[in-house]
PDB file of C-alpha atoms in Angstrom:
ATOM      1  CA  MET P   1     161.811 124.038 172.959  1.00  0.00           C
ATOM      2  CA  ALA P   2     160.660 124.919 169.514  1.00  0.00           C
ATOM      3  CA  ALA P   3     161.764 122.202 166.810  1.00  0.00           C
ATOM      4  CA  PHE P   4     161.273 123.516 163.433  1.00  0.00           C
ATOM      5  CA  LEU P   5     159.240 120.790 161.256  1.00  0.00           C
ATOM      6  CA  GLY P   6     158.441 119.187 164.251  1.00  0.00           C
ATOM      7  CA  GLY P   7     156.252 121.495 166.594  1.00  0.00           C
ATOM      8  CA  PRO P   8     157.774 121.533 170.064  1.00  0.00           C
ATOM      9  CA  GLY P   9     160.035 118.511 170.033  1.00  0.00           C
ATOM     10  CA  GLU P  10     156.980 116.431 168.631  1.00  0.00           C
ATOM     11  CA  GLY P  11     156.136 114.705 165.435  1.00  0.00           C
ATOM     12  CA  PRO P  12     152.779 115.311 163.781  1.00  0.00           C
ATOM     13  CA  PRO P  13     150.234 113.056 163.925  1.00  0.00           C
ATOM     14  CA  CYS P  14     150.068 110.494 160.899  1.00  0.00           C
ATOM     15  CA  GLY P  15     146.759 110.465 158.944  1.00  0.00           C
ATOM     16  CA  ALA P  16     145.710 108.228 156.564  1.00  0.00           C
ATOM     17  CA  GLY P  17     146.692 108.036 152.967  1.00  0.00           C
ATOM     18  CA  LEU P  18     148.745 106.012 150.253  1.00  0.00           C
ATOM     19  CA  GLY P  19     152.259 105.522 150.941  1.00  0.00           C
ATOM     20  CA  TRP P  20     155.124 102.836 151.333  1.00  0.00           C
ATOM     21  CA  ALA P  21     153.860  99.095 152.251  1.00  0.00           C
ATOM     22  CA  SER P  22     150.392 100.381 152.269  1.00  0.00           C
ATOM     23  CA  GLU P  23     150.743 102.292 155.720  1.00  0.00           C
ATOM     24  CA  GLY P  24     150.184 105.811 154.420  1.00  0.00           C
ATOM     25  CA  LEU P  25     151.776 109.051 154.522  1.00  0.00           C
ATOM     26  CA  GLY P  26     151.713 111.017 157.668  1.00  0.00           C
ATOM     27  CA  ALA P  27     150.679 114.822 157.964  1.00  0.00           C
ATOM     28  CA  GLY P  28     152.961 116.873 155.615  1.00  0.00           C
ATOM     29  CA  GLY P  29     153.407 113.917 153.007  1.00  0.00           C
ATOM     30  CA  LYS P  30     156.044 112.369 155.609  1.00  0.00           C
ATOM     31  CA  ASN P  31     156.763 108.774 155.667  1.00  0.00           C
ATOM     32  CA  ARG P  32     155.189 106.921 158.968  1.00  0.00           C
ATOM     33  CA  ARG P  33     158.736 105.684 160.007  1.00  0.00           C
ATOM     34  CA  VAL P  34     159.650 109.740 160.525  1.00  0.00           C
ATOM     35  CA  CYS P  35     156.354 111.156 160.987  1.00  0.00           C
ATOM     36  CA  HIS P  36     156.117 110.432 164.850  1.00  0.00           C
ATOM     37  CA  ALA P  37     159.732 111.153 165.522  1.00  0.00           C
ATOM     38  CA  ALA P  38     160.442 113.179 168.209  1.00  0.00           C
ATOM     39  CA  ALA P  39     163.668 114.764 169.840  1.00  0.00           C
ATOM     40  CA  ARG P  40     164.049 116.215 173.271  1.00  0.00           C
ATOM     41  CA  LEU P  41     167.011 118.444 174.152  1.00  0.00           C
ATOM     42  CA  GLU P  42     169.591 117.157 176.401  1.00  0.00           C
ATOM     43  CA  MET P  43     171.335 119.889 179.000  1.00  0.00           C
ATOM     44  CA  GLY P  44     168.028 122.203 178.028  1.00  0.00           C
ATOM     45  CA  SER P  45     168.830 124.165 181.172  1.00  0.00           C
ATOM     46  CA  LEU P  46     172.616 124.638 180.493  1.00  0.00           C
ATOM     47  CA  TRP P  47     171.723 125.681 177.063  1.00  0.00           C
ATOM     48  CA  GLU P  48     168.987 128.285 178.173  1.00  0.00           C
ATOM     49  CA  GLU P  49     171.724 129.775 180.648  1.00  0.00           C
ATOM     50  CA  PHE P  50     174.268 130.139 177.682  1.00  0.00           C
ATOM     51  CA  ASN P  51     171.546 131.600 175.427  1.00  0.00           C
ATOM     52  CA  ARG P  52     170.711 133.897 177.851  1.00  0.00           C
ATOM     53  CA  LEU P  53     174.365 135.473 177.831  1.00  0.00           C
ATOM     54  CA  GLY P  54     174.824 135.115 174.063  1.00  0.00           C
ATOM     55  CA  THR P  55     176.235 131.669 173.388  1.00  0.00           C
ATOM     56  CA  GLU P  56     179.769 131.896 171.658  1.00  0.00           C
ATOM     57  CA  MET P  57     181.500 128.757 169.990  1.00  0.00           C
ATOM     58  CA  ILE P  58     184.874 128.450 169.039  1.00  0.00           C
ATOM     59  CA  VAL P  59     186.473 127.543 165.826  1.00  0.00           C
ATOM     60  CA  THR P  60     189.925 126.682 164.734  1.00  0.00           C
ATOM     61  CA  LYS P  61     192.126 125.952 162.179  1.00  0.00           C
ATOM     62  CA  ALA P  62     192.467 122.350 163.419  1.00  0.00           C
ATOM     63  CA  GLY P  63     188.461 122.118 164.492  1.00  0.00           C
ATOM     64  CA  ARG P  64     187.199 122.455 167.998  1.00  0.00           C
ATOM     65  CA  ARG P  65     184.440 120.267 169.582  1.00  0.00           C
ATOM     66  CA  MET P  66     181.182 122.250 171.069  1.00  0.00           C
ATOM     67  CA  PHE P  67     180.170 122.887 174.281  1.00  0.00           C
ATOM     68  CA  PRO P  68     177.699 122.497 175.549  1.00  0.00           C
ATOM     69  CA  THR P  69     177.783 119.326 173.419  1.00  0.00           C
ATOM     70  CA  PHE P  70     174.680 119.020 171.295  1.00  0.00           C
ATOM     71  CA  GLN P  71     172.522 115.798 172.435  1.00  0.00           C
ATOM     72  CA  VAL P  72     169.319 114.538 172.029  1.00  0.00           C
ATOM     73  CA  LYS P  73     166.785 111.727 173.442  1.00  0.00           C
ATOM     74  CA  LEU P  74     164.610 110.429 170.433  1.00  0.00           C
ATOM     75  CA  SER P  75     161.516 108.386 170.665  1.00  0.00           C
ATOM     76  CA  GLY P  76     158.671 107.500 168.104  1.00  0.00           C
ATOM     77  CA  LEU P  77     160.996 105.883 165.506  1.00  0.00           C
ATOM     78  CA  ASP P  78     160.299 102.411 164.096  1.00  0.00           C
ATOM     79  CA  PRO P  79     162.391  99.967 166.210  1.00  0.00           C
ATOM     80  CA  LEU P  80     163.041  97.744 163.672  1.00  0.00           C
ATOM     81  CA  ALA P  81     163.790 100.287 160.600  1.00  0.00           C
ATOM     82  CA  ASP P  82     167.249 101.841 159.736  1.00  0.00           C
ATOM     83  CA  TYR P  83     168.099 105.339 160.380  1.00  0.00           C
ATOM     84  CA  VAL P  84     170.878 107.897 159.521  1.00  0.00           C
ATOM     85  CA  LEU P  85     171.098 110.742 161.959  1.00  0.00           C
ATOM     86  CA  LEU P  86     173.220 114.057 160.814  1.00  0.00           C
ATOM     87  CA  MET P  87     173.673 117.666 161.673  1.00  0.00           C
ATOM     88  CA  ASP P  88     174.099 120.724 159.556  1.00  0.00           C
ATOM     89  CA  PHE P  89     174.701 124.591 160.450  1.00  0.00           C
ATOM     90  CA  VAL P  90     172.916 127.373 158.681  1.00  0.00           C
ATOM     91  CA  PRO P  91     173.321 131.219 158.940  1.00  0.00           C
ATOM     92  CA  LEU P  92     170.785 133.068 160.554  1.00  0.00           C
ATOM     93  CA  ASP P  93     171.036 136.189 158.790  1.00  0.00           C
ATOM     94  CA  ASP P  94     173.425 137.702 156.415  1.00  0.00           C
ATOM     95  CA  CYS P  95     175.355 140.045 158.636  1.00  0.00           C
ATOM     96  CA  ARG P  96     179.218 139.783 159.910  1.00  0.00           C
ATOM     97  CA  TYR P  97     178.950 140.860 163.728  1.00  0.00           C
ATOM     98  CA  ALA P  98     181.673 142.908 166.337  1.00  0.00           C
ATOM     99  CA  PHE P  99     181.554 142.990 169.566  1.00  0.00           C
ATOM    100  CA  HIS P 100     181.197 146.255 171.265  1.00  0.00           C
ATOM    101  CA  SER P 101     180.136 147.402 174.523  1.00  0.00           C
ATOM    102  CA  SER P 102     178.842 143.930 175.998  1.00  0.00           C
ATOM    103  CA  SER P 103     176.830 144.052 172.954  1.00  0.00           C
ATOM    104  CA  TRP P 104     176.917 142.493 169.373  1.00  0.00           C
ATOM    105  CA  LEU P 105     176.302 144.869 166.504  1.00  0.00           C
ATOM    106  CA  ALA P 106     176.145 144.142 162.720  1.00  0.00           C
ATOM    107  CA  ALA P 107     179.010 145.380 161.122  1.00  0.00           C
ATOM    108  CA  GLY P 108     178.424 144.833 157.701  1.00  0.00           C
ATOM    109  CA  ARG P 109     177.551 142.045 155.126  1.00  0.00           C
ATOM    110  CA  ALA P 110     177.995 138.532 155.486  1.00  0.00           C
ATOM    111  CA  ASP P 111     181.515 136.679 154.530  1.00  0.00           C
ATOM    112  CA  PRO P 112     180.749 134.383 151.297  1.00  0.00           C
ATOM    113  CA  ALA P 113     179.183 131.424 152.388  1.00  0.00           C
ATOM    114  CA  ALA P 114     181.566 128.850 153.818  1.00  0.00           C
ATOM    115  CA  PRO P 115     181.223 125.459 152.035  1.00  0.00           C
ATOM    116  CA  GLY P 116     178.168 123.823 153.110  1.00  0.00           C
ATOM    117  CA  ARG P 117     178.882 120.174 155.099  1.00  0.00           C
ATOM    118  CA  VAL P 118     176.504 117.791 156.993  1.00  0.00           C
ATOM    119  CA  HIS P 119     178.116 115.762 160.223  1.00  0.00           C
ATOM    120  CA  PHE P 120     176.592 112.160 160.132  1.00  0.00           C
ATOM    121  CA  HIS P 121     176.633 110.463 163.639  1.00  0.00           C
ATOM    122  CA  PRO P 122     179.160 107.921 163.333  1.00  0.00           C
ATOM    123  CA  ASP P 123     176.628 105.215 164.564  1.00  0.00           C
ATOM    124  CA  SER P 124     174.787 105.428 161.185  1.00  0.00           C
ATOM    125  CA  PRO P 125     172.995 103.920 159.895  1.00  0.00           C
ATOM    126  CA  ALA P 126     171.194 101.852 163.220  1.00  0.00           C
ATOM    127  CA  LYS P 127     167.953 100.928 163.929  1.00  0.00           C
ATOM    128  CA  GLY P 128     165.272 102.800 165.748  1.00  0.00           C
ATOM    129  CA  ALA P 129     165.300 100.661 168.618  1.00  0.00           C
ATOM    130  CA  GLN P 130     169.098 101.458 169.169  1.00  0.00           C
ATOM    131  CA  TRP P 131     168.782 105.163 168.688  1.00  0.00           C
ATOM    132  CA  MET P 132     166.047 105.554 171.100  1.00  0.00           C
ATOM    133  CA  ARG P 133     167.681 103.259 173.728  1.00  0.00           C
ATOM    134  CA  GLN P 134     170.204 105.880 174.697  1.00  0.00           C
ATOM    135  CA  ILE P 135     170.889 109.543 174.662  1.00  0.00           C
ATOM    136  CA  VAL P 136     172.560 110.533 171.123  1.00  0.00           C
ATOM    137  CA  SER P 137     175.439 112.614 171.630  1.00  0.00           C
ATOM    138  CA  PHE P 138     177.240 114.659 168.638  1.00  0.00           C
ATOM    139  CA  ASP P 139     180.509 114.820 170.526  1.00  0.00           C
ATOM    140  CA  LYS P 140     182.897 113.864 167.681  1.00  0.00           C
ATOM    141  CA  LEU P 141     181.518 116.954 165.685  1.00  0.00           C
ATOM    142  CA  LYS P 142     184.185 119.736 165.187  1.00  0.00           C
ATOM    143  CA  LEU P 143     184.002 123.248 164.025  1.00  0.00           C
ATOM    144  CA  THR P 144     186.432 125.065 161.804  1.00  0.00           C
ATOM    145  CA  ASN P 145     187.286 128.036 159.937  1.00  0.00           C
ATOM    146  CA  ASN P 146     189.482 126.618 157.689  1.00  0.00           C
ATOM    147  CA  LEU P 147     187.801 126.907 154.185  1.00  0.00           C
ATOM    148  CA  LEU P 148     190.230 124.312 152.843  1.00  0.00           C
ATOM    149  CA  ASP P 149     189.588 121.330 155.776  1.00  0.00           C
ATOM    150  CA  ASP P 150     189.990 118.159 154.556  1.00  0.00           C
ATOM    151  CA  ASN P 151     188.993 116.541 157.891  1.00  0.00           C
ATOM    152  CA  GLY P 152     185.519 116.626 157.611  1.00  0.00           C
ATOM    153  CA  HIS P 153     184.891 119.274 159.914  1.00  0.00           C
ATOM    154  CA  ILE P 154     181.914 121.842 159.880  1.00  0.00           C
ATOM    155  CA  ILE P 155     183.282 124.880 158.594  1.00  0.00           C
ATOM    156  CA  LEU P 156     181.739 128.236 159.815  1.00  0.00           C
ATOM    157  CA  ASN P 157     182.961 132.087 159.312  1.00  0.00           C
ATOM    158  CA  SER P 158     183.947 133.631 162.367  1.00  0.00           C
ATOM    159  CA  MET P 159     182.000 136.459 163.830  1.00  0.00           C
ATOM    160  CA  HIS P 160     178.926 135.096 162.368  1.00  0.00           C
ATOM    161  CA  ARG P 161     175.667 133.735 163.840  1.00  0.00           C
ATOM    162  CA  TYR P 162     174.759 129.958 163.161  1.00  0.00           C
ATOM    163  CA  GLN P 163     171.548 127.596 164.214  1.00  0.00           C
ATOM    164  CA  PRO P 164     172.618 123.960 164.262  1.00  0.00           C
ATOM    165  CA  ARG P 165     169.850 121.619 162.885  1.00  0.00           C
ATOM    166  CA  PHE P 166     169.407 118.050 163.365  1.00  0.00           C
ATOM    167  CA  HIS P 167     167.975 115.563 161.050  1.00  0.00           C
ATOM    168  CA  VAL P 168     166.348 112.047 161.108  1.00  0.00           C
ATOM    169  CA  VAL P 169     166.534 110.134 157.854  1.00  0.00           C
ATOM    170  CA  PHE P 170     164.729 106.869 157.158  1.00  0.00           C
ATOM    171  CA  VAL P 171     167.062 104.627 155.353  1.00  0.00           C
ATOM    172  CA  ASP P 172     164.336 103.530 152.640  1.00  0.00           C
ATOM    173  CA  PRO P 173     164.838 100.168 151.165  1.00  0.00           C
ATOM    174  CA  ARG P 174     162.771 100.853 148.105  1.00  0.00           C
ATOM    175  CA  ARG P 175     165.071 100.582 144.939  1.00  0.00           C
ATOM    176  CA  ASP P 176     163.997 103.689 143.531  1.00  0.00           C
ATOM    177  CA  SER P 177     163.924 105.567 147.019  1.00  0.00           C
ATOM    178  CA  GLU P 178     165.451 108.585 145.606  1.00  0.00           C
ATOM    179  CA  ARG P 179     162.003 109.439 144.377  1.00  0.00           C
ATOM    180  CA  PHE P 180     160.725 109.443 148.200  1.00  0.00           C
ATOM    181  CA  ALA P 181     163.149 111.609 149.474  1.00  0.00           C
ATOM    182  CA  HIS P 182     161.743 114.366 150.799  1.00  0.00           C
ATOM    183  CA  GLN P 183     159.270 112.224 152.749  1.00  0.00           C
ATOM    184  CA  ASN P 184     162.037 110.196 154.496  1.00  0.00           C
ATOM    185  CA  PHE P 185     163.450 112.950 156.812  1.00  0.00           C
ATOM    186  CA  LYS P 186     162.380 114.972 159.750  1.00  0.00           C
ATOM    187  CA  SER P 187     164.410 118.101 160.675  1.00  0.00           C
ATOM    188  CA  PHE P 188     164.572 119.472 164.120  1.00  0.00           C
ATOM    189  CA  SER P 189     166.062 123.142 165.028  1.00  0.00           C
ATOM    190  CA  PHE P 190     166.463 124.341 168.699  1.00  0.00           C
ATOM    191  CA  PRO P 191     166.571 128.289 168.874  1.00  0.00           C
ATOM    192  CA  GLU P 192     168.388 128.011 172.659  1.00  0.00           C
ATOM    193  CA  THR P 193     171.322 126.355 170.857  1.00  0.00           C
ATOM    194  CA  GLN P 194     172.032 129.611 168.292  1.00  0.00           C
ATOM    195  CA  PHE P 195     175.579 130.706 168.771  1.00  0.00           C
ATOM    196  CA  MET P 196     178.240 133.352 167.466  1.00  0.00           C
ATOM    197  CA  ALA P 197     181.133 131.545 165.841  1.00  0.00           C
ATOM    198  CA  VAL P 198     184.601 133.334 167.261  1.00  0.00           C
ATOM    199  CA  THR P 199     188.244 132.689 167.461  1.00  0.00           C
ATOM    200  CA  ALA P 200     188.290 133.668 171.045  1.00  0.00           C
ATOM    201  CA  TYR P 201     185.587 134.351 173.316  1.00  0.00           C
ATOM    202  CA  GLN P 202     184.388 138.281 173.441  1.00  0.00           C
ATOM    203  CA  ASN P 203     182.445 137.744 176.781  1.00  0.00           C
ATOM    204  CA  HIS P 204     184.448 137.000 179.879  1.00  0.00           C
ATOM    205  CA  ARG P 205     180.696 135.721 181.200  1.00  0.00           C
ATOM    206  CA  ILE P 206     180.882 133.106 178.885  1.00  0.00           C
ATOM    207  CA  THR P 207     184.431 132.053 179.472  1.00  0.00           C
ATOM    208  CA  GLN P 208     183.379 131.931 183.175  1.00  0.00           C
ATOM    209  CA  LEU P 209     180.451 129.825 182.408  1.00  0.00           C
ATOM    210  CA  LYS P 210     182.201 127.481 180.097  1.00  0.00           C
ATOM    211  CA  ILE P 211     184.860 127.066 182.577  1.00  0.00           C
ATOM    212  CA  ALA P 212     182.515 126.103 185.385  1.00  0.00           C
ATOM    213  CA  SER P 213     180.185 123.927 183.385  1.00  0.00           C
ATOM    214  CA  ASN P 214     182.738 122.125 181.274  1.00  0.00           C
ATOM    215  CA  PRO P 215     184.340 118.827 183.063  1.00  0.00           C
ATOM    216  CA  PHE P 216     187.347 119.094 180.816  1.00  0.00           C
ATOM    217  CA  ALA P 217     188.169 122.870 182.215  1.00  0.00           C
ATOM    218  CA  LYS P 218     189.738 121.508 185.797  1.00  0.00           C
ATOM    219  CA  GLY P 219     192.781 123.072 185.059  1.00  0.00           C
ATOM    220  CA  PHE P 220     191.305 126.496 184.206  1.00  0.00           C
ATOM    221  CA  ARG P 221     189.210 126.524 187.414  1.00  0.00           C
ATOM    222  CA  ASP P 222     192.206 125.621 189.563  1.00  0.00           C
ATOM    223  CA  GLY P 223     193.502 129.231 188.667  1.00  0.00           C
ATOM    224  CA  GLU P 224     195.164 128.925 184.929  1.00  0.00           C
ATOM    225  CA  PRO P 225     193.745 131.609 183.089  1.00  0.00           C
ATOM    226  CA  GLU P 226     191.686 130.719 179.438  1.00  0.00           C
ATOM    227  CA  PRO P 227     194.321 131.147 176.951  1.00  0.00           C
ATOM    228  CA  CYS P 228     192.950 133.965 174.506  1.00  0.00           C
ATOM    229  CA  PHE P 229     193.875 134.089 170.552  1.00  0.00           C
ATOM    230  CA  PRO P 230     193.220 137.203 168.634  1.00  0.00           C
ATOM    231  CA  GLU P 231     190.818 137.143 165.833  1.00  0.00           C
ATOM    232  CA  LEU P 232     192.759 136.034 162.567  1.00  0.00           C
ATOM    233  CA  PRO P 233     191.556 137.428 158.998  1.00  0.00           C
ATOM    234  CA  ALA P 234     190.022 134.498 157.366  1.00  0.00           C
ATOM    235  CA  PRO P 235     192.038 133.410 154.529  1.00  0.00           C
ATOM    236  CA  PRO P 236     190.731 134.313 150.881  1.00  0.00           C
ATOM    237  CA  PHE P 237     187.475 132.365 149.971  1.00  0.00           C
ATOM    238  CA  GLN P 238     188.227 129.221 147.607  1.00  0.00           C
ATOM    239  CA  PRO P 239     184.864 127.160 146.810  1.00  0.00           C
ATOM    240  CA  LEU P 240     186.002 123.603 147.011  1.00  0.00           C
ATOM    241  CA  ALA P 241     185.039 121.691 143.531  1.00  0.00           C
ATOM    242  CA  CYS P 242     182.872 118.914 144.085  1.00  0.00           C
ATOM    243  CA  PRO P 243     179.727 117.218 142.475  1.00  0.00           C
ATOM    244  CA  PRO P 244     176.263 118.596 143.590  1.00  0.00           C
ATOM    245  CA  GLY P 245     174.992 116.775 146.428  1.00  0.00           C
ATOM    246  CA  ILE P 246     178.395 115.301 147.434  1.00  0.00           C
ATOM    247  CA  TYR P 247     179.601 115.456 151.252  1.00  0.00           C
ATOM    248  CA  VAL P 248     183.289 117.069 150.916  1.00  0.00           C
ATOM    249  CA  GLY P 249     185.184 115.666 153.932  1.00  0.00           C
ATOM    250  CA  ALA P 250     187.329 112.669 154.760  1.00  0.00           C
ATOM    251  CA  LYS P 251     184.707 110.052 154.605  1.00  0.00           C
ATOM    252  CA  PRO P 252     182.718 111.098 151.505  1.00  0.00           C
ATOM    253  CA  ARG P 253     179.433 109.822 151.123  1.00  0.00           C
ATOM    254  CA  ALA P 254     176.276 111.016 149.290  1.00  0.00           C
ATOM    255  CA  LEU P 255     173.825 112.899 150.816  1.00  0.00           C
ATOM    256  CA  PRO P 256     170.526 110.912 151.695  1.00  0.00           C
ATOM    257  CA  TYR P 257     168.162 113.429 150.774  1.00  0.00           C
ATOM    258  CA  PRO P 258     168.421 117.120 149.628  1.00  0.00           C
ATOM    259  CA  LEU P 259     168.734 119.262 152.564  1.00  0.00           C
ATOM    260  CA  PRO P 260     165.502 121.284 153.805  1.00  0.00           C
ATOM    261  CA  THR P 261     165.059 124.890 153.228  1.00  0.00           C
ATOM    262  CA  PHE P 262     165.430 127.264 156.663  1.00  0.00           C
ATOM    263  CA  PRO P 263     162.474 128.857 158.133  1.00  0.00           C
ATOM    264  CA  PRO P 264     162.742 132.741 157.807  1.00  0.00           C
ATOM    265  CA  LEU P 265     164.455 134.515 160.598  1.00  0.00           C
ATOM    266  CA  SER P 266     161.370 135.754 162.191  1.00  0.00           C
ATOM    267  CA  ALA P 267     160.251 132.772 162.712  1.00  0.00           C
ATOM    268  CA  TYR P 268     162.829 132.951 166.100  1.00  0.00           C
ATOM    269  CA  GLY P 269     161.796 136.286 166.505  1.00  0.00           C
ATOM    270  CA  THR P 270     165.035 137.757 165.786  1.00  0.00           C
ATOM    271  CA  ALA P 271     165.398 140.714 163.354  1.00  0.00           C
ATOM    272  CA  ALA P 272     168.190 140.472 160.820  1.00  0.00           C
ATOM    273  CA  GLY P 273     170.908 143.290 160.794  1.00  0.00           C
ATOM    274  CA  THR P 274     170.261 144.545 164.611  1.00  0.00           C
ATOM    275  CA  ALA P 275     172.251 144.777 167.626  1.00  0.00           C
ATOM    276  CA  PHE P 276     171.605 142.261 170.631  1.00  0.00           C
ATOM    277  CA  SER P 277     172.570 142.500 174.166  1.00  0.00           C
ATOM    278  CA  TYR P 278     173.263 139.645 176.261  1.00  0.00           C
ATOM    279  CA  GLY P 279     169.724 138.594 178.233  1.00  0.00           C
ATOM    280  CA  GLN P 280     167.892 139.929 175.055  1.00  0.00           C
ATOM    281  CA  GLN P 281     168.248 136.853 172.903  1.00  0.00           C
TER     282      GLN P 281
END
């Protein structure tokens, strides 16, 4: 499981140097309280199974939870330090897609970017010991295609590909902590969690796998068909007016650090603007 800015799910070794409390900075200039942080994706085999078929995630006006749920097991944190955990989602390319003959095909330029949002884990902030004690689950996170959503859900464009990112942020107690914001976080990105945002499942094999794997889909397993809703046109894009760096949602709060630049698409071995069939991702 590759993890962006963290190697294969592991933190880089800490080296000697100057830093807060004379403890030094880690490799890459990260604070020692985050440089050893490691995240292991839970239900990795299930994510891989979906990824081989071409994962699709439903987005609705009201907001839909992800399945599989994004869950990680953390290690390498300072047990006594405070951390905030959050997620965001970034486009994998600048294309809009269409499903045709069991393949996703690039069907033009991407729609205007949806308002960028992050989802804070509701237990944040918490001590490193608490985060490492149990599996961290983002089961409250919901995806929507409503550009004017005021519930704090993650806004995505349907028929676009996305990569979830997971961030561990050290809550720096220094009065001038903003100066060190770039040192106080570590980000992880698992390629097997990439997905296509849709308003209705396009691949029947994805539908079958979700029904078979989701413990809340008992009614469908008993013979009730999966409801299918037609693809609806997105409403006109209207950027939300808000101060830079402020999270727009039901419970606004300042971002704890500037979000890092996403690595080039080539890092995942996927070329933008190409068709891909199931089993090829």
